[in-house]
């Protein structure tokens, strides 16, 4: 495993840090969304070391990518992602959104398997696996959330079984296009009593995830899959998750809804 660790360190330096803004079901109006998007776009435009991916609700995606805002603010394009997609491409699936539609709209990423969808909508690992495959076939990069329900001993078991069930049947050539996020459910800010994982905990789990990936696919692929951290990340703790936690970026919920806070977070991510 020592060799794997050395390669991981090198890769982190060579690659950009990825910061993903997960707006969840916010804000309430298009106008507010446009203001937030515009401020963030301006605030992060000169930070070359960090790639920012904005994931607004579906209804704002079109405005984020091709709307007047995007054309008028002559800034480095932010990348755009969705917060979910369906596993079919077209047809009679009321209320669902096809990964092909997202791709055609200009999305590059899609968050899949978020714990809020597992808990409130009963999304299963089987459903999430189908979504990962459909996203990959639509040339979207899936940001796959992995994490245990509560803090404690069962962490390794839960993380390992999620990884094996979600990635076990993915074709080798597609594995390099996946981004993983270690996001313990108990650390998500909307949970009662939530607190961020400490950086050592995050590092241990991220390293454990890489050991499992190594066992599943070999060292070379295991070292190439970026692993982010998610759960109560803010402008104050982002640096420790990247430096000490060895995360290659972060999935950010509530702190991404305040432009000032989020811009500061992105600045602090370039370690
Ligand atoms: P949080 O959310 O940053 O508000 O904890 C993260 C997430 O749920 O993706």
PDB file of C-alpha atoms and ligand atoms in Angstrom:
ATOM      1  CA  UNK A   1       0.000   0.000   0.000  1.00  0.00           C
ATOM      2  CA  UNK A   2       2.912   2.391   0.554  1.00  0.00           C
ATOM      3  CA  UNK A   3       3.399   2.751  -3.196  1.00  0.00           C
ATOM      4  CA  UNK A   4      -0.256   3.628  -3.639  1.00  0.00           C
ATOM      5  CA  UNK A   5       0.038   6.385  -1.071  1.00  0.00           C
ATOM      6  CA  UNK A   6       2.979   7.990  -2.881  1.00  0.00           C
ATOM      7  CA  UNK A   7       1.063   8.084  -6.153  1.00  0.00           C
ATOM      8  CA  UNK A   8      -1.981   9.571  -4.474  1.00  0.00           C
ATOM      9  CA  UNK A   9       0.093  12.440  -3.116  1.00  0.00           C
ATOM     10  CA  UNK A  10       1.521  13.170  -6.516  1.00  0.00           C
ATOM     11  CA  UNK A  11      -1.821  13.094  -8.245  1.00  0.00           C
ATOM     12  CA  UNK A  12      -3.305  15.567  -5.804  1.00  0.00           C
ATOM     13  CA  UNK A  13      -0.627  18.078  -6.703  1.00  0.00           C
ATOM     14  CA  UNK A  14      -0.934  17.552 -10.459  1.00  0.00           C
ATOM     15  CA  UNK A  15      -4.677  17.870 -10.564  1.00  0.00           C
ATOM     16  CA  UNK A  16      -7.041  20.685  -9.805  1.00  0.00           C
ATOM     17  CA  UNK A  17      -9.000  20.673  -6.604  1.00  0.00           C
ATOM     18  CA  UNK A  18     -12.700  20.140  -7.338  1.00  0.00           C
ATOM     19  CA  UNK A  19     -15.287  22.110  -5.383  1.00  0.00           C
ATOM     20  CA  UNK A  20     -18.899  21.116  -6.059  1.00  0.00           C
ATOM     21  CA  UNK A  21     -21.737  23.420  -4.971  1.00  0.00           C
ATOM     22  CA  UNK A  22     -24.831  21.391  -4.121  1.00  0.00           C
ATOM     23  CA  UNK A  23     -27.623  23.964  -3.836  1.00  0.00           C
ATOM     24  CA  UNK A  24     -30.206  21.272  -3.009  1.00  0.00           C
ATOM     25  CA  UNK A  25     -33.760  22.749  -3.219  1.00  0.00           C
ATOM     26  CA  UNK A  26     -32.562  26.387  -3.045  1.00  0.00           C
ATOM     27  CA  UNK A  27     -32.987  29.289  -3.683  1.00  0.00           C
ATOM     28  CA  UNK A  28     -36.707  29.913  -4.120  1.00  0.00           C
ATOM     29  CA  UNK A  29     -36.634  32.199  -7.162  1.00  0.00           C
ATOM     30  CA  UNK A  30     -34.800  32.361 -10.450  1.00  0.00           C
ATOM     31  CA  UNK A  31     -33.777  35.897  -9.662  1.00  0.00           C
ATOM     32  CA  UNK A  32     -32.003  34.841  -6.462  1.00  0.00           C
ATOM     33  CA  UNK A  33     -30.356  31.963  -8.315  1.00  0.00           C
ATOM     34  CA  UNK A  34     -29.047  34.316 -10.993  1.00  0.00           C
ATOM     35  CA  UNK A  35     -27.614  36.720  -8.418  1.00  0.00           C
ATOM     36  CA  UNK A  36     -25.866  33.910  -6.546  1.00  0.00           C
ATOM     37  CA  UNK A  37     -24.510  32.393  -9.743  1.00  0.00           C
ATOM     38  CA  UNK A  38     -23.253  35.719 -11.006  1.00  0.00           C
ATOM     39  CA  UNK A  39     -21.474  36.645  -7.768  1.00  0.00           C
ATOM     40  CA  UNK A  40     -19.795  33.256  -7.506  1.00  0.00           C
ATOM     41  CA  UNK A  41     -18.752  33.327 -11.174  1.00  0.00           C
ATOM     42  CA  UNK A  42     -17.095  36.707 -10.699  1.00  0.00           C
ATOM     43  CA  UNK A  43     -15.561  35.830  -7.347  1.00  0.00           C
ATOM     44  CA  UNK A  44     -13.806  32.644  -8.452  1.00  0.00           C
ATOM     45  CA  UNK A  45     -12.822  33.567 -11.991  1.00  0.00           C
ATOM     46  CA  UNK A  46      -9.118  34.048 -11.258  1.00  0.00           C
ATOM     47  CA  UNK A  47      -8.649  30.979  -9.087  1.00  0.00           C
ATOM     48  CA  UNK A  48      -7.072  28.666 -11.625  1.00  0.00           C
ATOM     49  CA  UNK A  49      -6.065  25.892  -9.230  1.00  0.00           C
ATOM     50  CA  UNK A  50      -9.668  25.086  -8.350  1.00  0.00           C
ATOM     51  CA  UNK A  51     -12.405  23.811 -10.642  1.00  0.00           C
ATOM     52  CA  UNK A  52     -15.833  24.895  -9.430  1.00  0.00           C
ATOM     53  CA  UNK A  53     -18.922  22.893 -10.397  1.00  0.00           C
ATOM     54  CA  UNK A  54     -22.304  24.490  -9.715  1.00  0.00           C
ATOM     55  CA  UNK A  55     -25.240  22.127  -9.168  1.00  0.00           C
ATOM     56  CA  UNK A  56     -28.449  24.186  -8.978  1.00  0.00           C
ATOM     57  CA  UNK A  57     -31.956  22.673  -9.058  1.00  0.00           C
ATOM     58  CA  UNK A  58     -33.024  21.395 -12.515  1.00  0.00           C
ATOM     59  CA  UNK A  59     -35.244  24.414 -13.195  1.00  0.00           C
ATOM     60  CA  UNK A  60     -32.278  26.826 -13.091  1.00  0.00           C
ATOM     61  CA  UNK A  61     -29.831  24.736 -15.116  1.00  0.00           C
ATOM     62  CA  UNK A  62     -30.728  26.241 -18.449  1.00  0.00           C
ATOM     63  CA  UNK A  63     -30.275  29.747 -17.113  1.00  0.00           C
ATOM     64  CA  UNK A  64     -26.969  28.857 -15.491  1.00  0.00           C
ATOM     65  CA  UNK A  65     -25.414  27.488 -18.641  1.00  0.00           C
ATOM     66  CA  UNK A  66     -26.823  29.358 -21.608  1.00  0.00           C
ATOM     67  CA  UNK A  67     -28.850  32.180 -20.130  1.00  0.00           C
ATOM     68  CA  UNK A  68     -28.048  35.852 -20.568  1.00  0.00           C
ATOM     69  CA  UNK A  69     -26.065  35.776 -17.330  1.00  0.00           C
ATOM     70  CA  UNK A  70     -23.595  33.296 -18.702  1.00  0.00           C
ATOM     71  CA  UNK A  71     -23.118  35.123 -21.968  1.00  0.00           C
ATOM     72  CA  UNK A  72     -22.814  38.569 -20.398  1.00  0.00           C
ATOM     73  CA  UNK A  73     -20.397  37.926 -17.561  1.00  0.00           C
ATOM     74  CA  UNK A  74     -17.212  37.373 -19.486  1.00  0.00           C
ATOM     75  CA  UNK A  75     -15.794  35.041 -16.917  1.00  0.00           C
ATOM     76  CA  UNK A  76     -14.135  31.667 -17.049  1.00  0.00           C
ATOM     77  CA  UNK A  77     -17.044  29.296 -17.421  1.00  0.00           C
ATOM     78  CA  UNK A  78     -17.993  27.487 -14.289  1.00  0.00           C
ATOM     79  CA  UNK A  79     -18.827  23.880 -14.893  1.00  0.00           C
ATOM     80  CA  UNK A  80     -22.414  22.865 -14.396  1.00  0.00           C
ATOM     81  CA  UNK A  81     -23.856  19.747 -12.815  1.00  0.00           C
ATOM     82  CA  UNK A  82     -27.257  18.351 -11.891  1.00  0.00           C
ATOM     83  CA  UNK A  83     -28.271  16.922  -8.528  1.00  0.00           C
ATOM     84  CA  UNK A  84     -29.732  13.708  -9.930  1.00  0.00           C
ATOM     85  CA  UNK A  85     -30.836  12.001 -13.154  1.00  0.00           C
ATOM     86  CA  UNK A  86     -32.931   9.021 -14.172  1.00  0.00           C
ATOM     87  CA  UNK A  87     -31.500   5.726 -15.473  1.00  0.00           C
ATOM     88  CA  UNK A  88     -33.535   5.686 -18.708  1.00  0.00           C
ATOM     89  CA  UNK A  89     -32.818   7.998 -21.628  1.00  0.00           C
ATOM     90  CA  UNK A  90     -36.328   8.758 -22.918  1.00  0.00           C
ATOM     91  CA  UNK A  91     -39.915   7.599 -22.593  1.00  0.00           C
ATOM     92  CA  UNK A  92     -42.890   7.451 -20.274  1.00  0.00           C
ATOM     93  CA  UNK A  93     -41.314   8.253 -16.899  1.00  0.00           C
ATOM     94  CA  UNK A  94     -43.383  11.046 -15.419  1.00  0.00           C
ATOM     95  CA  UNK A  95     -41.384  13.624 -13.549  1.00  0.00           C
ATOM     96  CA  UNK A  96     -37.968  12.155 -14.349  1.00  0.00           C
ATOM     97  CA  UNK A  97     -35.033  13.845 -16.095  1.00  0.00           C
ATOM     98  CA  UNK A  98     -32.900  11.994 -18.633  1.00  0.00           C
ATOM     99  CA  UNK A  99     -29.090  12.151 -18.456  1.00  0.00           C
ATOM    100  CA  UNK A 100     -29.130  12.886 -22.188  1.00  0.00           C
ATOM    101  CA  UNK A 101     -31.253  15.995 -21.585  1.00  0.00           C
ATOM    102  CA  UNK A 102     -28.740  17.173 -19.005  1.00  0.00           C
ATOM    103  CA  UNK A 103     -25.830  16.607 -21.335  1.00  0.00           C
ATOM    104  CA  UNK A 104     -27.555  18.504 -24.125  1.00  0.00           C
ATOM    105  CA  UNK A 105     -28.209  21.362 -21.742  1.00  0.00           C
ATOM    106  CA  UNK A 106     -24.473  21.694 -21.092  1.00  0.00           C
ATOM    107  CA  UNK A 107     -24.106  19.751 -17.850  1.00  0.00           C
ATOM    108  CA  UNK A 108     -20.811  18.003 -17.305  1.00  0.00           C
ATOM    109  CA  UNK A 109     -21.453  16.414 -13.923  1.00  0.00           C
ATOM    110  CA  UNK A 110     -24.294  14.791 -12.008  1.00  0.00           C
ATOM    111  CA  UNK A 111     -24.431  14.097  -8.264  1.00  0.00           C
ATOM    112  CA  UNK A 112     -25.713  10.559  -7.665  1.00  0.00           C
ATOM    113  CA  UNK A 113     -26.646   8.608  -4.561  1.00  0.00           C
ATOM    114  CA  UNK A 114     -26.899  11.555  -2.203  1.00  0.00           C
ATOM    115  CA  UNK A 115     -28.025  10.358   1.235  1.00  0.00           C
ATOM    116  CA  UNK A 116     -31.011  12.741   1.211  1.00  0.00           C
ATOM    117  CA  UNK A 117     -32.329  10.887  -1.838  1.00  0.00           C
ATOM    118  CA  UNK A 118     -31.660   7.527  -0.186  1.00  0.00           C
ATOM    119  CA  UNK A 119     -33.445   8.592   3.004  1.00  0.00           C
ATOM    120  CA  UNK A 120     -36.384  10.685   1.738  1.00  0.00           C
ATOM    121  CA  UNK A 121     -37.021   8.964  -1.605  1.00  0.00           C
ATOM    122  CA  UNK A 122     -35.856   5.450  -0.751  1.00  0.00           C
ATOM    123  CA  UNK A 123     -33.287   5.331  -3.513  1.00  0.00           C
ATOM    124  CA  UNK A 124     -31.510   1.980  -3.347  1.00  0.00           C
ATOM    125  CA  UNK A 125     -27.950   1.062  -4.312  1.00  0.00           C
ATOM    126  CA  UNK A 126     -29.413  -0.860  -7.227  1.00  0.00           C
ATOM    127  CA  UNK A 127     -31.151   2.274  -8.536  1.00  0.00           C
ATOM    128  CA  UNK A 128     -28.031   4.371  -8.014  1.00  0.00           C
ATOM    129  CA  UNK A 129     -25.886   1.859  -9.891  1.00  0.00           C
ATOM    130  CA  UNK A 130     -28.263   2.096 -12.886  1.00  0.00           C
ATOM    131  CA  UNK A 131     -28.047   5.882 -12.744  1.00  0.00           C
ATOM    132  CA  UNK A 132     -24.229   5.780 -12.688  1.00  0.00           C
ATOM    133  CA  UNK A 133     -24.199   3.621 -15.814  1.00  0.00           C
ATOM    134  CA  UNK A 134     -26.734   5.841 -17.625  1.00  0.00           C
ATOM    135  CA  UNK A 135     -24.784   8.982 -16.692  1.00  0.00           C
ATOM    136  CA  UNK A 136     -21.524   7.502 -18.004  1.00  0.00           C
ATOM    137  CA  UNK A 137     -23.186   6.429 -21.246  1.00  0.00           C
ATOM    138  CA  UNK A 138     -24.456  10.010 -21.631  1.00  0.00           C
ATOM    139  CA  UNK A 139     -20.920  11.395 -21.144  1.00  0.00           C
ATOM    140  CA  UNK A 140     -21.717  12.928 -17.768  1.00  0.00           C
ATOM    141  CA  UNK A 141     -19.247  12.575 -14.893  1.00  0.00           C
ATOM    142  CA  UNK A 142     -21.036  10.995 -11.932  1.00  0.00           C
ATOM    143  CA  UNK A 143     -20.151  12.395  -8.502  1.00  0.00           C
ATOM    144  CA  UNK A 144     -21.049   9.357  -6.417  1.00  0.00           C
ATOM    145  CA  UNK A 145     -21.755   9.825  -2.701  1.00  0.00           C
ATOM    146  CA  UNK A 146     -20.532   7.148  -0.295  1.00  0.00           C
ATOM    147  CA  UNK A 147     -20.869   7.318   3.476  1.00  0.00           C
ATOM    148  CA  UNK A 148     -22.055   5.694   6.656  1.00  0.00           C
ATOM    149  CA  UNK A 149     -25.281   6.572   8.484  1.00  0.00           C
ATOM    150  CA  UNK A 150     -23.880   7.148  11.937  1.00  0.00           C
ATOM    151  CA  UNK A 151     -20.474   7.598  13.499  1.00  0.00           C
ATOM    152  CA  UNK A 152     -18.964   4.383  14.800  1.00  0.00           C
ATOM    153  CA  UNK A 153     -17.592   0.929  14.231  1.00  0.00           C
ATOM    154  CA  UNK A 154     -19.793  -0.041  11.293  1.00  0.00           C
ATOM    155  CA  UNK A 155     -18.271   2.723   9.113  1.00  0.00           C
ATOM    156  CA  UNK A 156     -15.835   0.496   7.221  1.00  0.00           C
ATOM    157  CA  UNK A 157     -18.444  -2.177   6.560  1.00  0.00           C
ATOM    158  CA  UNK A 158     -20.976   0.316   5.167  1.00  0.00           C
ATOM    159  CA  UNK A 159     -18.439   2.159   3.047  1.00  0.00           C
ATOM    160  CA  UNK A 160     -17.015  -1.055   1.623  1.00  0.00           C
ATOM    161  CA  UNK A 161     -20.376  -2.574   0.711  1.00  0.00           C
ATOM    162  CA  UNK A 162     -21.521   0.673  -0.961  1.00  0.00           C
ATOM    163  CA  UNK A 163     -18.344   0.816  -3.034  1.00  0.00           C
ATOM    164  CA  UNK A 164     -18.570  -2.814  -4.085  1.00  0.00           C
ATOM    165  CA  UNK A 165     -22.266  -2.655  -4.953  1.00  0.00           C
ATOM    166  CA  UNK A 166     -22.106   0.638  -6.816  1.00  0.00           C
ATOM    167  CA  UNK A 167     -18.881   0.146  -8.770  1.00  0.00           C
ATOM    168  CA  UNK A 168     -18.517  -3.627  -9.058  1.00  0.00           C
ATOM    169  CA  UNK A 169     -20.085  -3.831 -12.518  1.00  0.00           C
ATOM    170  CA  UNK A 170     -18.774  -0.589 -13.997  1.00  0.00           C
ATOM    171  CA  UNK A 171     -16.547  -1.149 -17.031  1.00  0.00           C
ATOM    172  CA  UNK A 172     -12.846  -0.546 -16.396  1.00  0.00           C
ATOM    173  CA  UNK A 173     -12.611   2.150 -19.060  1.00  0.00           C
ATOM    174  CA  UNK A 174     -15.350   4.152 -17.326  1.00  0.00           C
ATOM    175  CA  UNK A 175     -13.872   4.054 -13.840  1.00  0.00           C
ATOM    176  CA  UNK A 176     -11.492   6.915 -14.576  1.00  0.00           C
ATOM    177  CA  UNK A 177     -14.484   9.161 -15.345  1.00  0.00           C
ATOM    178  CA  UNK A 178     -16.038   8.743 -11.912  1.00  0.00           C
ATOM    179  CA  UNK A 179     -15.618  11.089  -8.959  1.00  0.00           C
ATOM    180  CA  UNK A 180     -16.330   9.740  -5.475  1.00  0.00           C
ATOM    181  CA  UNK A 181     -17.292  11.706  -2.405  1.00  0.00           C
ATOM    182  CA  UNK A 182     -16.848  10.455   1.125  1.00  0.00           C
ATOM    183  CA  UNK A 183     -19.876  12.048   2.759  1.00  0.00           C
ATOM    184  CA  UNK A 184     -20.795  10.629   6.178  1.00  0.00           C
ATOM    185  CA  UNK A 185     -24.513  11.227   6.731  1.00  0.00           C
ATOM    186  CA  UNK A 186     -24.023  12.379  10.320  1.00  0.00           C
ATOM    187  CA  UNK A 187     -21.769  15.198   9.119  1.00  0.00           C
ATOM    188  CA  UNK A 188     -24.281  16.818   6.731  1.00  0.00           C
ATOM    189  CA  UNK A 189     -25.192  20.214   8.161  1.00  0.00           C
ATOM    190  CA  UNK A 190     -28.955  19.707   7.889  1.00  0.00           C
ATOM    191  CA  UNK A 191     -28.772  16.658  10.242  1.00  0.00           C
ATOM    192  CA  UNK A 192     -29.597  17.286  13.878  1.00  0.00           C
ATOM    193  CA  UNK A 193     -26.380  17.687  15.877  1.00  0.00           C
ATOM    194  CA  UNK A 194     -24.225  17.489  12.745  1.00  0.00           C
ATOM    195  CA  UNK A 195     -20.550  18.228  12.962  1.00  0.00           C
ATOM    196  CA  UNK A 196     -17.882  17.831  10.308  1.00  0.00           C
ATOM    197  CA  UNK A 197     -15.720  14.727  10.393  1.00  0.00           C
ATOM    198  CA  UNK A 198     -12.319  15.487  11.806  1.00  0.00           C
ATOM    199  CA  UNK A 199      -9.578  15.512   9.175  1.00  0.00           C
ATOM    200  CA  UNK A 200      -7.949  12.319  10.507  1.00  0.00           C
ATOM    201  CA  UNK A 201     -11.263  10.473  10.277  1.00  0.00           C
ATOM    202  CA  UNK A 202     -11.711  11.722   6.725  1.00  0.00           C
ATOM    203  CA  UNK A 203      -8.176  10.750   5.808  1.00  0.00           C
ATOM    204  CA  UNK A 204      -8.545   7.266   7.284  1.00  0.00           C
ATOM    205  CA  UNK A 205     -11.780   6.641   5.407  1.00  0.00           C
ATOM    206  CA  UNK A 206     -10.534   8.092   2.139  1.00  0.00           C
ATOM    207  CA  UNK A 207      -7.451   5.870   2.398  1.00  0.00           C
ATOM    208  CA  UNK A 208      -9.647   2.878   3.239  1.00  0.00           C
ATOM    209  CA  UNK A 209     -11.810   3.627   0.180  1.00  0.00           C
ATOM    210  CA  UNK A 210      -8.679   3.615  -1.951  1.00  0.00           C
ATOM    211  CA  UNK A 211      -7.607   0.280  -0.484  1.00  0.00           C
ATOM    212  CA  UNK A 212     -10.973  -1.198  -1.460  1.00  0.00           C
ATOM    213  CA  UNK A 213     -10.701   0.319  -4.950  1.00  0.00           C
ATOM    214  CA  UNK A 214      -7.202  -1.156  -5.187  1.00  0.00           C
ATOM    215  CA  UNK A 215      -8.553  -4.564  -4.257  1.00  0.00           C
ATOM    216  CA  UNK A 216     -11.383  -4.252  -6.793  1.00  0.00           C
ATOM    217  CA  UNK A 217      -9.563  -2.743  -9.773  1.00  0.00           C
ATOM    218  CA  UNK A 218      -5.830  -2.670  -9.098  1.00  0.00           C
ATOM    219  CA  UNK A 219      -3.510   0.067  -8.006  1.00  0.00           C
ATOM    220  CA  UNK A 220      -3.381   2.155 -11.148  1.00  0.00           C
ATOM    221  CA  UNK A 221      -7.151   2.711 -11.364  1.00  0.00           C
ATOM    222  CA  UNK A 222      -7.486   3.087  -7.582  1.00  0.00           C
ATOM    223  CA  UNK A 223      -4.978   5.925  -7.603  1.00  0.00           C
ATOM    224  CA  UNK A 224      -6.779   7.740 -10.394  1.00  0.00           C
ATOM    225  CA  UNK A 225     -10.279   8.050  -8.983  1.00  0.00           C
ATOM    226  CA  UNK A 226     -10.658  11.430  -7.240  1.00  0.00           C
ATOM    227  CA  UNK A 227     -12.201  11.265  -3.770  1.00  0.00           C
ATOM    228  CA  UNK A 228     -13.793  14.420  -2.338  1.00  0.00           C
ATOM    229  CA  UNK A 229     -15.069  15.019   1.185  1.00  0.00           C
ATOM    230  CA  UNK A 230     -18.585  16.287   1.990  1.00  0.00           C
ATOM    231  CA  UNK A 231     -20.341  17.230   5.243  1.00  0.00           C
ATOM    232  CA  UNK A 232     -20.392  20.673   6.927  1.00  0.00           C
ATOM    233  CA  UNK A 233     -17.520  22.033   4.831  1.00  0.00           C
ATOM    234  CA  UNK A 234     -16.988  25.790   5.160  1.00  0.00           C
ATOM    235  CA  UNK A 235     -14.316  28.369   4.413  1.00  0.00           C
ATOM    236  CA  UNK A 236     -12.618  27.685   7.736  1.00  0.00           C
ATOM    237  CA  UNK A 237     -12.230  23.902   7.530  1.00  0.00           C
ATOM    238  CA  UNK A 238     -11.813  23.293   3.783  1.00  0.00           C
ATOM    239  CA  UNK A 239      -8.026  23.582   3.951  1.00  0.00           C
ATOM    240  CA  UNK A 240      -7.648  20.889   6.595  1.00  0.00           C
ATOM    241  CA  UNK A 241      -9.808  18.456   4.623  1.00  0.00           C
ATOM    242  CA  UNK A 242      -7.567  18.917   1.623  1.00  0.00           C
ATOM    243  CA  UNK A 243      -4.217  19.072   3.416  1.00  0.00           C
ATOM    244  CA  UNK A 244      -4.712  16.643   6.272  1.00  0.00           C
ATOM    245  CA  UNK A 245      -7.806  14.760   5.110  1.00  0.00           C
ATOM    246  CA  UNK A 246      -6.192  14.167   1.672  1.00  0.00           C
ATOM    247  CA  UNK A 247      -9.464  14.934  -0.090  1.00  0.00           C
ATOM    248  CA  UNK A 248      -9.167  16.110  -3.687  1.00  0.00           C
ATOM    249  CA  UNK A 249     -11.931  18.617  -3.168  1.00  0.00           C
ATOM    250  CA  UNK A 250     -15.318  18.933  -1.504  1.00  0.00           C
ATOM    251  CA  UNK A 251     -19.052  18.619  -1.991  1.00  0.00           C
ATOM    252  CA  UNK A 252     -20.526  21.699  -0.343  1.00  0.00           C
ATOM    253  CA  UNK A 253     -24.157  22.194   0.667  1.00  0.00           C
ATOM    254  CA  UNK A 254     -25.216  25.094   2.868  1.00  0.00           C
ATOM    255  CA  UNK A 255     -21.952  27.032   2.527  1.00  0.00           C
ATOM    256  CA  UNK A 256     -22.519  27.184  -1.250  1.00  0.00           C
ATOM    257  CA  UNK A 257     -25.688  29.275  -0.816  1.00  0.00           C
ATOM    258  CA  UNK A 258     -23.883  32.337   0.446  1.00  0.00           C
ATOM    259  CA  UNK A 259     -21.723  33.871  -2.285  1.00  0.00           C
ATOM    260  CA  UNK A 260     -19.235  35.520   0.072  1.00  0.00           C
ATOM    261  CA  UNK A 261     -18.743  32.371   2.148  1.00  0.00           C
ATOM    262  CA  UNK A 262     -18.473  30.139  -0.917  1.00  0.00           C
ATOM    263  CA  UNK A 263     -15.945  32.365  -2.715  1.00  0.00           C
ATOM    264  CA  UNK A 264     -13.815  32.407   0.439  1.00  0.00           C
ATOM    265  CA  UNK A 265     -14.093  28.608   0.608  1.00  0.00           C
ATOM    266  CA  UNK A 266     -12.904  28.255  -2.994  1.00  0.00           C
ATOM    267  CA  UNK A 267      -9.962  30.601  -2.299  1.00  0.00           C
ATOM    268  CA  UNK A 268      -8.967  28.558   0.744  1.00  0.00           C
ATOM    269  CA  UNK A 269      -9.160  25.332  -1.246  1.00  0.00           C
ATOM    270  CA  UNK A 270      -6.081  26.180  -3.301  1.00  0.00           C
ATOM    271  CA  UNK A 271      -3.566  24.777  -0.887  1.00  0.00           C
TER     272      UNK A 271
HETATM  273  P1  LIG B   1     -23.557  20.474   3.883  1.00  0.00           P
HETATM  274  O1  LIG B   1     -24.177  19.500   2.779  1.00  0.00           O
HETATM  275  O2  LIG B   1     -22.305  21.071   3.298  1.00  0.00           O
HETATM  276  O3  LIG B   1     -24.620  21.496   4.147  1.00  0.00           O
HETATM  277  O4  LIG B   1     -23.258  19.637   5.065  1.00  0.00           O
HETATM  278  C1  LIG B   1     -23.367  18.684   2.014  1.00  0.00           C
HETATM  279  C2  LIG B   1     -24.221  17.781   1.151  1.00  0.00           C
HETATM  280  O5  LIG B   1     -25.285  17.341   1.610  1.00  0.00           O
HETATM  281  O6  LIG B   1     -23.856  17.490   0.014  1.00  0.00           O
END
